Short mmCIF file of N, CA, C and O in Angstrom, two decimals:
data_model
loop_
_atom_site.label_atom_id
_atom_site.label_comp_id
_atom_site.label_asym_id
_atom_site.label_seq_id
_atom_site.Cartn_x
_atom_site.Cartn_y
_atom_site.Cartn_z
N UNK A 79 61.68 0.37 -20.43
CA UNK A 79 62.56 -0.34 -19.50
C UNK A 79 61.74 -1.96 -19.74
O UNK A 79 60.50 -1.98 -20.19
N UNK A 80 62.60 -3.09 -20.12
CA UNK A 80 62.04 -4.32 -20.44
C UNK A 80 61.34 -4.97 -19.06
O UNK A 80 61.94 -4.93 -18.18
N UNK A 81 60.07 -5.51 -19.20
CA UNK A 81 59.62 -6.14 -18.44
C UNK A 81 59.98 -7.58 -18.06
O UNK A 81 60.23 -8.38 -18.83
N UNK A 82 60.15 -8.04 -16.82
CA UNK A 82 60.75 -9.32 -16.48
C UNK A 82 59.68 -10.28 -17.03
O UNK A 82 58.46 -10.14 -16.43
N UNK A 83 59.67 -11.62 -17.21
CA UNK A 83 59.21 -12.68 -17.28
C UNK A 83 59.41 -13.46 -16.52
O UNK A 83 60.47 -14.23 -16.20
N UNK A 84 58.51 -13.91 -15.68
CA UNK A 84 58.52 -14.92 -14.88
C UNK A 84 57.79 -16.17 -14.96
O UNK A 84 56.73 -16.28 -15.65
N UNK A 85 58.45 -17.27 -14.34
CA UNK A 85 57.80 -18.75 -14.64
C UNK A 85 56.33 -18.59 -14.13
O UNK A 85 55.68 -19.10 -15.40
N UNK A 86 56.17 -17.99 -13.16
CA UNK A 86 54.69 -18.01 -12.67
C UNK A 86 53.79 -17.29 -13.84
O UNK A 86 52.65 -18.05 -14.10
N UNK A 87 54.08 -16.39 -14.51
CA UNK A 87 53.29 -15.57 -15.47
C UNK A 87 52.85 -16.75 -16.82
O UNK A 87 51.83 -16.71 -16.96
N UNK A 88 53.87 -17.61 -17.25
CA UNK A 88 53.77 -18.78 -18.33
C UNK A 88 52.82 -19.61 -17.75
O UNK A 88 52.09 -20.29 -18.42
N UNK A 89 53.14 -20.37 -16.34
CA UNK A 89 52.03 -21.17 -15.92
C UNK A 89 50.70 -20.32 -15.95
O UNK A 89 49.64 -21.04 -16.11
N UNK A 90 50.62 -19.14 -15.19
CA UNK A 90 49.24 -18.62 -15.32
C UNK A 90 48.48 -19.00 -16.65
O UNK A 90 47.30 -18.90 -16.91
N UNK A 91 49.40 -18.51 -17.77
CA UNK A 91 48.83 -17.94 -19.05
C UNK A 91 48.41 -19.73 -19.44
O UNK A 91 47.20 -19.58 -19.95
N UNK A 92 49.04 -20.40 -19.41
CA UNK A 92 48.67 -21.85 -19.77
C UNK A 92 47.51 -22.35 -19.12
O UNK A 92 46.68 -23.04 -20.07
N UNK A 93 47.57 -21.95 -17.82
CA UNK A 93 46.12 -22.47 -16.90
C UNK A 93 45.14 -21.68 -17.50
O UNK A 93 43.92 -22.46 -17.54
N UNK A 94 45.19 -20.45 -17.97
CA UNK A 94 43.89 -19.72 -18.38
C UNK A 94 43.55 -20.26 -19.64
O UNK A 94 42.33 -20.43 -19.74
N UNK A 95 44.66 -20.61 -20.77
CA UNK A 95 44.23 -21.36 -22.02
C UNK A 95 43.26 -22.62 -21.57
O UNK A 95 42.53 -22.84 -22.23
N UNK A 96 43.93 -23.45 -20.66
CA UNK A 96 43.51 -24.80 -20.40
C UNK A 96 41.91 -24.62 -19.58
O UNK A 96 41.14 -25.16 -20.44
N UNK A 97 41.80 -23.77 -18.81
CA UNK A 97 40.43 -23.63 -18.46
C UNK A 97 39.48 -23.09 -19.53
O UNK A 97 38.18 -23.63 -19.47
N UNK A 98 39.92 -22.20 -20.35
CA UNK A 98 38.81 -21.72 -21.54
C UNK A 98 38.78 -22.55 -22.53
O UNK A 98 37.43 -22.91 -23.04
N UNK A 99 39.47 -23.58 -22.80
CA UNK A 99 39.50 -24.60 -23.82
C UNK A 99 38.61 -25.67 -23.18
O UNK A 99 37.75 -26.33 -23.81
N UNK A 100 38.71 -26.30 -21.72
CA UNK A 100 37.84 -27.02 -21.18
C UNK A 100 36.42 -26.31 -21.03
O UNK A 100 35.44 -27.48 -21.31
N UNK A 101 36.02 -25.26 -20.73
CA UNK A 101 35.02 -24.58 -20.42
C UNK A 101 34.06 -24.80 -22.05
O UNK A 101 32.97 -25.10 -22.03
N UNK A 102 34.90 -24.32 -23.08
CA UNK A 102 34.23 -24.29 -24.23
C UNK A 102 33.98 -25.67 -24.75
O UNK A 102 32.64 -25.98 -25.28
N UNK A 103 34.71 -26.81 -24.61
CA UNK A 103 34.41 -28.27 -24.83
C UNK A 103 33.31 -28.70 -24.10
O UNK A 103 32.14 -29.31 -24.57
N UNK A 104 33.04 -28.42 -22.82
CA UNK A 104 31.89 -28.75 -21.95
C UNK A 104 30.71 -28.17 -22.54
O UNK A 104 29.53 -28.76 -22.55
N UNK A 105 30.71 -26.95 -22.97
CA UNK A 105 29.27 -26.06 -23.25
C UNK A 105 28.94 -26.63 -24.39
O UNK A 105 27.70 -26.84 -24.87
N UNK A 106 30.16 -26.94 -25.15
CA UNK A 106 29.58 -27.97 -26.53
C UNK A 106 28.87 -29.08 -26.42
O UNK A 106 27.69 -29.17 -26.99
N UNK A 107 29.35 -29.73 -25.41
CA UNK A 107 28.78 -31.01 -24.95
C UNK A 107 27.50 -30.90 -24.49
O UNK A 107 26.18 -31.61 -24.75
N UNK A 108 27.40 -29.79 -23.60
CA UNK A 108 25.93 -29.56 -22.99
C UNK A 108 24.88 -29.11 -23.65
O UNK A 108 23.82 -29.34 -23.57
N UNK A 109 25.40 -28.60 -24.91
CA UNK A 109 24.41 -28.12 -25.78
C UNK A 109 23.82 -29.39 -26.52
O UNK A 109 22.74 -29.23 -26.94
N UNK A 110 24.65 -30.48 -26.77
CA UNK A 110 23.96 -31.69 -27.57
C UNK A 110 23.05 -32.41 -26.51
O UNK A 110 22.47 -33.40 -27.07
N UNK A 111 23.28 -32.35 -25.33
CA UNK A 111 22.38 -33.17 -24.24
C UNK A 111 21.20 -32.54 -23.97
O UNK A 111 20.91 -31.15 -23.86
N UNK A 112 20.25 -33.61 -23.33
CA UNK A 112 18.97 -32.80 -23.22
C UNK A 112 18.75 -32.27 -21.83
O UNK A 112 19.73 -32.76 -20.83
N UNK A 113 17.98 -31.29 -21.80
CA UNK A 113 17.94 -30.33 -20.52
C UNK A 113 16.63 -30.91 -19.65
O UNK A 113 15.88 -31.21 -20.42
N UNK A 114 16.57 -30.35 -18.47
CA UNK A 114 15.27 -30.62 -18.03
C UNK A 114 15.27 -32.08 -16.80
O UNK A 114 16.32 -32.69 -16.91
N UNK A 115 13.78 -32.55 -16.52
CA UNK A 115 13.58 -33.72 -15.99
C UNK A 115 13.15 -34.68 -16.94
O UNK A 115 12.17 -34.39 -17.81
N UNK A 116 13.06 -35.73 -16.44
CA UNK A 116 12.15 -36.99 -17.08
C UNK A 116 10.96 -37.26 -16.61
O UNK A 116 11.10 -37.58 -15.35
N UNK A 117 9.96 -37.25 -17.31
CA UNK A 117 8.51 -37.54 -16.80
C UNK A 117 8.09 -38.89 -17.64
O UNK A 117 8.11 -38.84 -18.51
N UNK A 118 7.75 -39.60 -16.95
CA UNK A 118 6.73 -41.03 -17.62
C UNK A 118 5.29 -40.69 -17.11
O UNK A 118 4.98 -40.81 -16.49
N UNK A 119 4.95 -40.84 -18.56
CA UNK A 119 3.40 -40.51 -18.37
C UNK A 119 2.91 -42.02 -19.21
O UNK A 119 3.40 -42.62 -20.01
N UNK A 120 1.61 -42.62 -18.76
CA UNK A 120 0.86 -43.63 -19.20
C UNK A 120 -0.31 -43.33 -20.16
O UNK A 120 -1.24 -42.46 -19.58
N UNK A 121 -0.30 -43.58 -21.27
CA UNK A 121 -1.34 -43.34 -22.32
C UNK A 121 -1.55 -44.57 -23.09
O UNK A 121 -1.01 -45.22 -23.74
N UNK A 122 -3.18 -44.84 -22.91
CA UNK A 122 -3.59 -46.15 -23.68
C UNK A 122 -2.86 -47.24 -23.06
O UNK A 122 -2.97 -48.11 -23.90
N UNK A 123 -2.31 -47.58 -21.83
CA UNK A 123 -1.69 -48.59 -21.26
C UNK A 123 -0.51 -48.58 -21.81
O UNK A 123 0.12 -49.56 -21.36
N UNK A 124 0.33 -47.63 -22.62
CA UNK A 124 1.81 -47.60 -22.78
C UNK A 124 2.23 -46.40 -21.98
O UNK A 124 1.44 -45.45 -21.61
N UNK A 125 3.62 -46.70 -21.71
CA UNK A 125 4.23 -45.64 -21.08
C UNK A 125 5.05 -44.88 -22.12
O UNK A 125 6.02 -45.41 -22.84
N UNK A 126 5.13 -43.60 -21.83
CA UNK A 126 5.99 -42.81 -22.62
C UNK A 126 7.00 -41.71 -21.97
O UNK A 126 6.43 -41.26 -20.94
N UNK A 127 8.00 -41.57 -22.46
CA UNK A 127 8.84 -40.54 -21.66
C UNK A 127 9.16 -39.21 -22.26
O UNK A 127 8.83 -39.00 -23.46
N UNK A 128 8.98 -38.03 -21.38
CA UNK A 128 8.59 -36.91 -21.60
C UNK A 128 9.83 -35.83 -21.09
O UNK A 128 9.98 -36.20 -19.98
N UNK A 129 10.55 -34.92 -21.61
CA UNK A 129 11.46 -33.93 -20.89
C UNK A 129 10.43 -32.91 -20.65
O UNK A 129 9.76 -32.44 -21.59
N UNK A 130 10.66 -32.39 -19.32
CA UNK A 130 10.13 -31.25 -18.79
C UNK A 130 11.24 -30.09 -18.49
O UNK A 130 11.98 -30.58 -17.60
N UNK A 131 11.09 -29.12 -19.12
CA UNK A 131 12.04 -28.04 -18.96
C UNK A 131 11.21 -26.90 -19.04
O UNK A 131 10.32 -26.77 -19.72
N UNK A 132 12.10 -25.67 -18.50
CA UNK A 132 11.26 -24.43 -18.58
C UNK A 132 12.12 -23.48 -19.99
O UNK A 132 13.38 -23.91 -20.18
N UNK A 133 11.25 -23.14 -20.47
CA UNK A 133 11.39 -22.09 -21.65
C UNK A 133 11.04 -20.48 -21.15
O UNK A 133 9.63 -20.40 -21.54
N UNK A 134 12.16 -19.93 -20.53
CA UNK A 134 11.56 -18.81 -20.04
C UNK A 134 10.30 -19.00 -18.71
O UNK A 134 11.11 -19.75 -17.54
N UNK A 135 9.22 -18.47 -18.66
CA UNK A 135 8.12 -18.71 -17.77
C UNK A 135 7.56 -20.01 -17.81
O UNK A 135 6.63 -20.43 -16.99
N UNK A 136 7.45 -20.47 -19.09
CA UNK A 136 6.52 -21.43 -19.45
C UNK A 136 7.49 -22.75 -19.27
O UNK A 136 8.45 -22.94 -19.39
N UNK A 137 6.77 -23.64 -18.90
CA UNK A 137 7.10 -25.21 -18.54
C UNK A 137 6.74 -26.11 -19.93
O UNK A 137 5.57 -25.94 -20.18
N UNK A 138 7.94 -26.69 -20.54
CA UNK A 138 7.54 -27.10 -21.69
C UNK A 138 7.81 -28.70 -21.68
O UNK A 138 8.75 -29.26 -20.70
N UNK A 139 6.80 -29.66 -22.01
CA UNK A 139 7.00 -31.20 -22.02
C UNK A 139 7.13 -31.69 -23.53
O UNK A 139 6.55 -31.16 -24.26
N UNK A 140 8.17 -32.48 -23.85
CA UNK A 140 8.76 -32.47 -25.02
C UNK A 140 8.80 -34.26 -25.30
O UNK A 140 9.50 -34.71 -24.45
N UNK A 141 8.51 -34.63 -26.25
CA UNK A 141 8.38 -36.47 -26.20
C UNK A 141 9.81 -36.63 -26.31
O UNK A 141 10.51 -36.17 -27.06
N UNK A 142 10.27 -37.63 -25.68
CA UNK A 142 11.60 -37.93 -25.58
C UNK A 142 11.95 -39.61 -25.79
O UNK A 142 13.00 -40.14 -26.03
N UNK A 143 10.65 -40.22 -26.10
CA UNK A 143 10.99 -41.82 -26.19
C UNK A 143 10.32 -42.69 -25.20
O UNK A 143 9.25 -42.08 -24.77
N UNK A 144 10.23 -43.98 -25.75
CA UNK A 144 9.73 -45.00 -24.91
C UNK A 144 10.24 -45.13 -23.88
O UNK A 144 11.17 -44.71 -23.59
N UNK A 145 9.54 -46.02 -22.87
CA UNK A 145 10.32 -46.31 -21.51
C UNK A 145 11.39 -47.07 -21.55
O UNK A 145 12.50 -46.80 -20.73
N UNK A 146 11.78 -47.80 -22.73
CA UNK A 146 12.93 -48.61 -22.98
C UNK A 146 13.93 -47.60 -23.01
O UNK A 146 15.19 -48.19 -22.85
N UNK A 147 14.00 -46.30 -23.33
CA UNK A 147 15.06 -45.52 -23.79
C UNK A 147 15.21 -44.58 -22.57
O UNK A 147 16.38 -43.92 -22.36
N UNK A 148 14.45 -44.93 -21.51
CA UNK A 148 14.46 -44.27 -20.22
C UNK A 148 16.08 -44.04 -19.63
O UNK A 148 16.48 -42.93 -18.92
N UNK A 149 16.14 -45.37 -19.21
CA UNK A 149 18.01 -45.20 -18.60
C UNK A 149 18.87 -44.55 -19.57
O UNK A 149 19.81 -43.70 -18.70
N UNK A 150 18.79 -44.47 -20.71
CA UNK A 150 19.65 -43.86 -21.53
C UNK A 150 19.38 -42.56 -21.21
O UNK A 150 20.35 -41.46 -21.17
N UNK A 151 18.24 -41.99 -21.53
CA UNK A 151 17.88 -40.46 -21.22
C UNK A 151 18.37 -39.94 -19.83
O UNK A 151 18.70 -38.82 -19.65
N UNK A 152 18.08 -40.99 -18.72
CA UNK A 152 18.43 -40.31 -17.39
C UNK A 152 19.81 -40.29 -17.40
O UNK A 152 20.40 -39.43 -16.62
N UNK A 153 20.89 -41.10 -18.26
CA UNK A 153 22.25 -41.09 -17.88
C UNK A 153 22.55 -39.69 -18.59
O UNK A 153 23.44 -39.07 -18.26
N UNK A 154 21.69 -39.40 -19.82
CA UNK A 154 22.38 -38.12 -20.63
C UNK A 154 22.04 -36.81 -19.63
O UNK A 154 22.79 -36.04 -19.63
N UNK A 155 20.95 -37.08 -18.81
CA UNK A 155 20.55 -35.72 -18.04
C UNK A 155 21.39 -35.51 -17.06
O UNK A 155 21.80 -34.66 -16.75
N UNK A 156 21.81 -36.64 -16.32
CA UNK A 156 22.65 -36.82 -15.22
C UNK A 156 24.33 -35.93 -15.80
O UNK A 156 24.85 -35.40 -15.03
N UNK A 157 24.64 -36.62 -16.97
CA UNK A 157 25.85 -36.34 -17.30
C UNK A 157 25.83 -34.62 -17.90
O UNK A 157 26.75 -33.58 -17.31
N UNK A 158 24.71 -33.81 -17.99
CA UNK A 158 24.63 -32.49 -18.36
C UNK A 158 24.77 -31.77 -17.24
O UNK A 158 25.26 -30.85 -17.37
N UNK A 159 23.92 -32.32 -15.97
CA UNK A 159 24.30 -31.65 -14.83
C UNK A 159 25.68 -31.88 -14.38
O UNK A 159 25.92 -30.90 -13.74
N UNK A 160 26.02 -32.98 -14.26
CA UNK A 160 27.44 -32.90 -13.84
C UNK A 160 28.40 -31.74 -14.47
O UNK A 160 29.28 -31.23 -14.10
N UNK A 161 28.26 -32.00 -16.07
CA UNK A 161 29.13 -30.51 -17.17
C UNK A 161 28.78 -29.43 -16.64
O UNK A 161 29.60 -28.47 -16.48
N UNK A 162 27.52 -29.16 -16.13
CA UNK A 162 27.03 -27.92 -15.98
C UNK A 162 27.66 -27.59 -14.62
O UNK A 162 28.20 -26.51 -14.32
N UNK A 163 27.89 -28.33 -13.52
CA UNK A 163 28.45 -28.06 -12.11
C UNK A 163 30.03 -27.88 -12.41
O UNK A 163 30.72 -26.99 -11.86
N UNK A 164 30.65 -28.59 -13.44
CA UNK A 164 32.13 -28.49 -13.82
C UNK A 164 32.38 -26.98 -14.45
O UNK A 164 33.38 -26.43 -14.17
N UNK A 165 31.37 -26.65 -15.37
CA UNK A 165 31.42 -25.27 -15.69
C UNK A 165 31.40 -24.31 -14.78
O UNK A 165 32.35 -23.40 -15.00
N UNK A 166 30.60 -24.62 -13.95
CA UNK A 166 30.56 -23.52 -12.54
C UNK A 166 31.90 -23.51 -11.93
O UNK A 166 32.18 -22.59 -11.85
N UNK A 167 32.58 -24.66 -11.81
CA UNK A 167 33.83 -24.44 -11.23
C UNK A 167 34.70 -23.89 -11.96
O UNK A 167 35.82 -23.23 -11.51
N UNK A 168 34.70 -24.10 -13.43
CA UNK A 168 35.79 -23.37 -14.05
C UNK A 168 35.58 -21.97 -14.27
O UNK A 168 36.63 -21.43 -14.21
N UNK A 169 34.33 -21.53 -14.17
CA UNK A 169 34.19 -19.78 -14.24
C UNK A 169 34.92 -19.53 -12.85
O UNK A 169 35.29 -18.69 -12.64
N UNK A 170 34.50 -20.04 -11.68
CA UNK A 170 35.09 -19.73 -10.43
C UNK A 170 36.76 -19.88 -10.70
O UNK A 170 37.12 -18.78 -9.97
N UNK A 171 37.14 -20.74 -11.08
CA UNK A 171 38.64 -20.89 -11.38
C UNK A 171 39.27 -19.87 -12.26
O UNK A 171 40.24 -19.36 -11.76
N UNK A 172 38.66 -19.40 -13.15
CA UNK A 172 38.82 -18.40 -14.13
C UNK A 172 38.95 -17.06 -13.47
O UNK A 172 39.83 -16.26 -13.55
N UNK A 173 37.93 -16.98 -12.72
CA UNK A 173 37.83 -15.52 -11.60
C UNK A 173 39.38 -15.55 -10.78
O UNK A 173 39.91 -14.39 -10.54
N UNK A 174 39.70 -16.87 -10.32
CA UNK A 174 40.69 -16.72 -9.36
C UNK A 174 42.00 -16.43 -10.34
O UNK A 174 43.03 -15.97 -9.78
N UNK A 175 42.01 -16.85 -11.47
CA UNK A 175 43.37 -16.68 -12.34
C UNK A 175 43.26 -15.24 -12.54
O UNK A 175 44.56 -14.73 -12.42
N UNK A 176 42.09 -14.41 -13.01
CA UNK A 176 42.15 -13.41 -13.12
C UNK A 176 42.77 -12.35 -12.02
O UNK A 176 43.40 -11.20 -12.18
N UNK A 177 42.42 -12.89 -10.92
CA UNK A 177 42.92 -12.15 -9.83
C UNK A 177 44.12 -12.31 -9.45
O UNK A 177 45.29 -11.24 -9.01
N UNK A 178 45.04 -13.33 -9.89
CA UNK A 178 46.59 -13.72 -9.69
C UNK A 178 46.94 -12.92 -10.93
O UNK A 178 48.19 -12.29 -10.34
N UNK A 179 46.49 -12.83 -11.78
CA UNK A 179 47.21 -11.94 -13.00
C UNK A 179 47.13 -10.76 -12.52
O UNK A 179 47.96 -9.69 -12.96
N UNK A 180 46.26 -9.97 -11.79
CA UNK A 180 45.84 -8.79 -11.41
C UNK A 180 47.12 -8.19 -10.55
O UNK A 180 47.39 -7.02 -10.46
N UNK A 181 47.65 -9.08 -9.91
CA UNK A 181 48.55 -8.94 -8.91
C UNK A 181 49.68 -8.32 -9.20
O UNK A 181 50.57 -8.03 -8.34
N UNK A 182 50.16 -8.82 -10.41
CA UNK A 182 51.61 -8.75 -10.83
C UNK A 182 51.72 -7.18 -10.44
O UNK A 182 51.85 -6.30 -10.85
#
């Protein structure tokens, strides 16, 4: 017996593909951006920026540049945080799409 193709099936398939493409693009961009938080430390009268993040159970501080680069670094960290939130939303959306497909 031939299965009927409904318009909603095509829409769900397109939405599933769009969701996957966006999630992969966001994850690639996240990998390029710095993670953690920015800490400014004063050494010998000069200020330096360090990225502080967790690596397993350890807290790592990595030199990130001078204070002049601080705004740029903060913007990149904020962008990463925003993208992580978007990926989380896309994962929730993907679960809903799978539930809709299971209803067929």
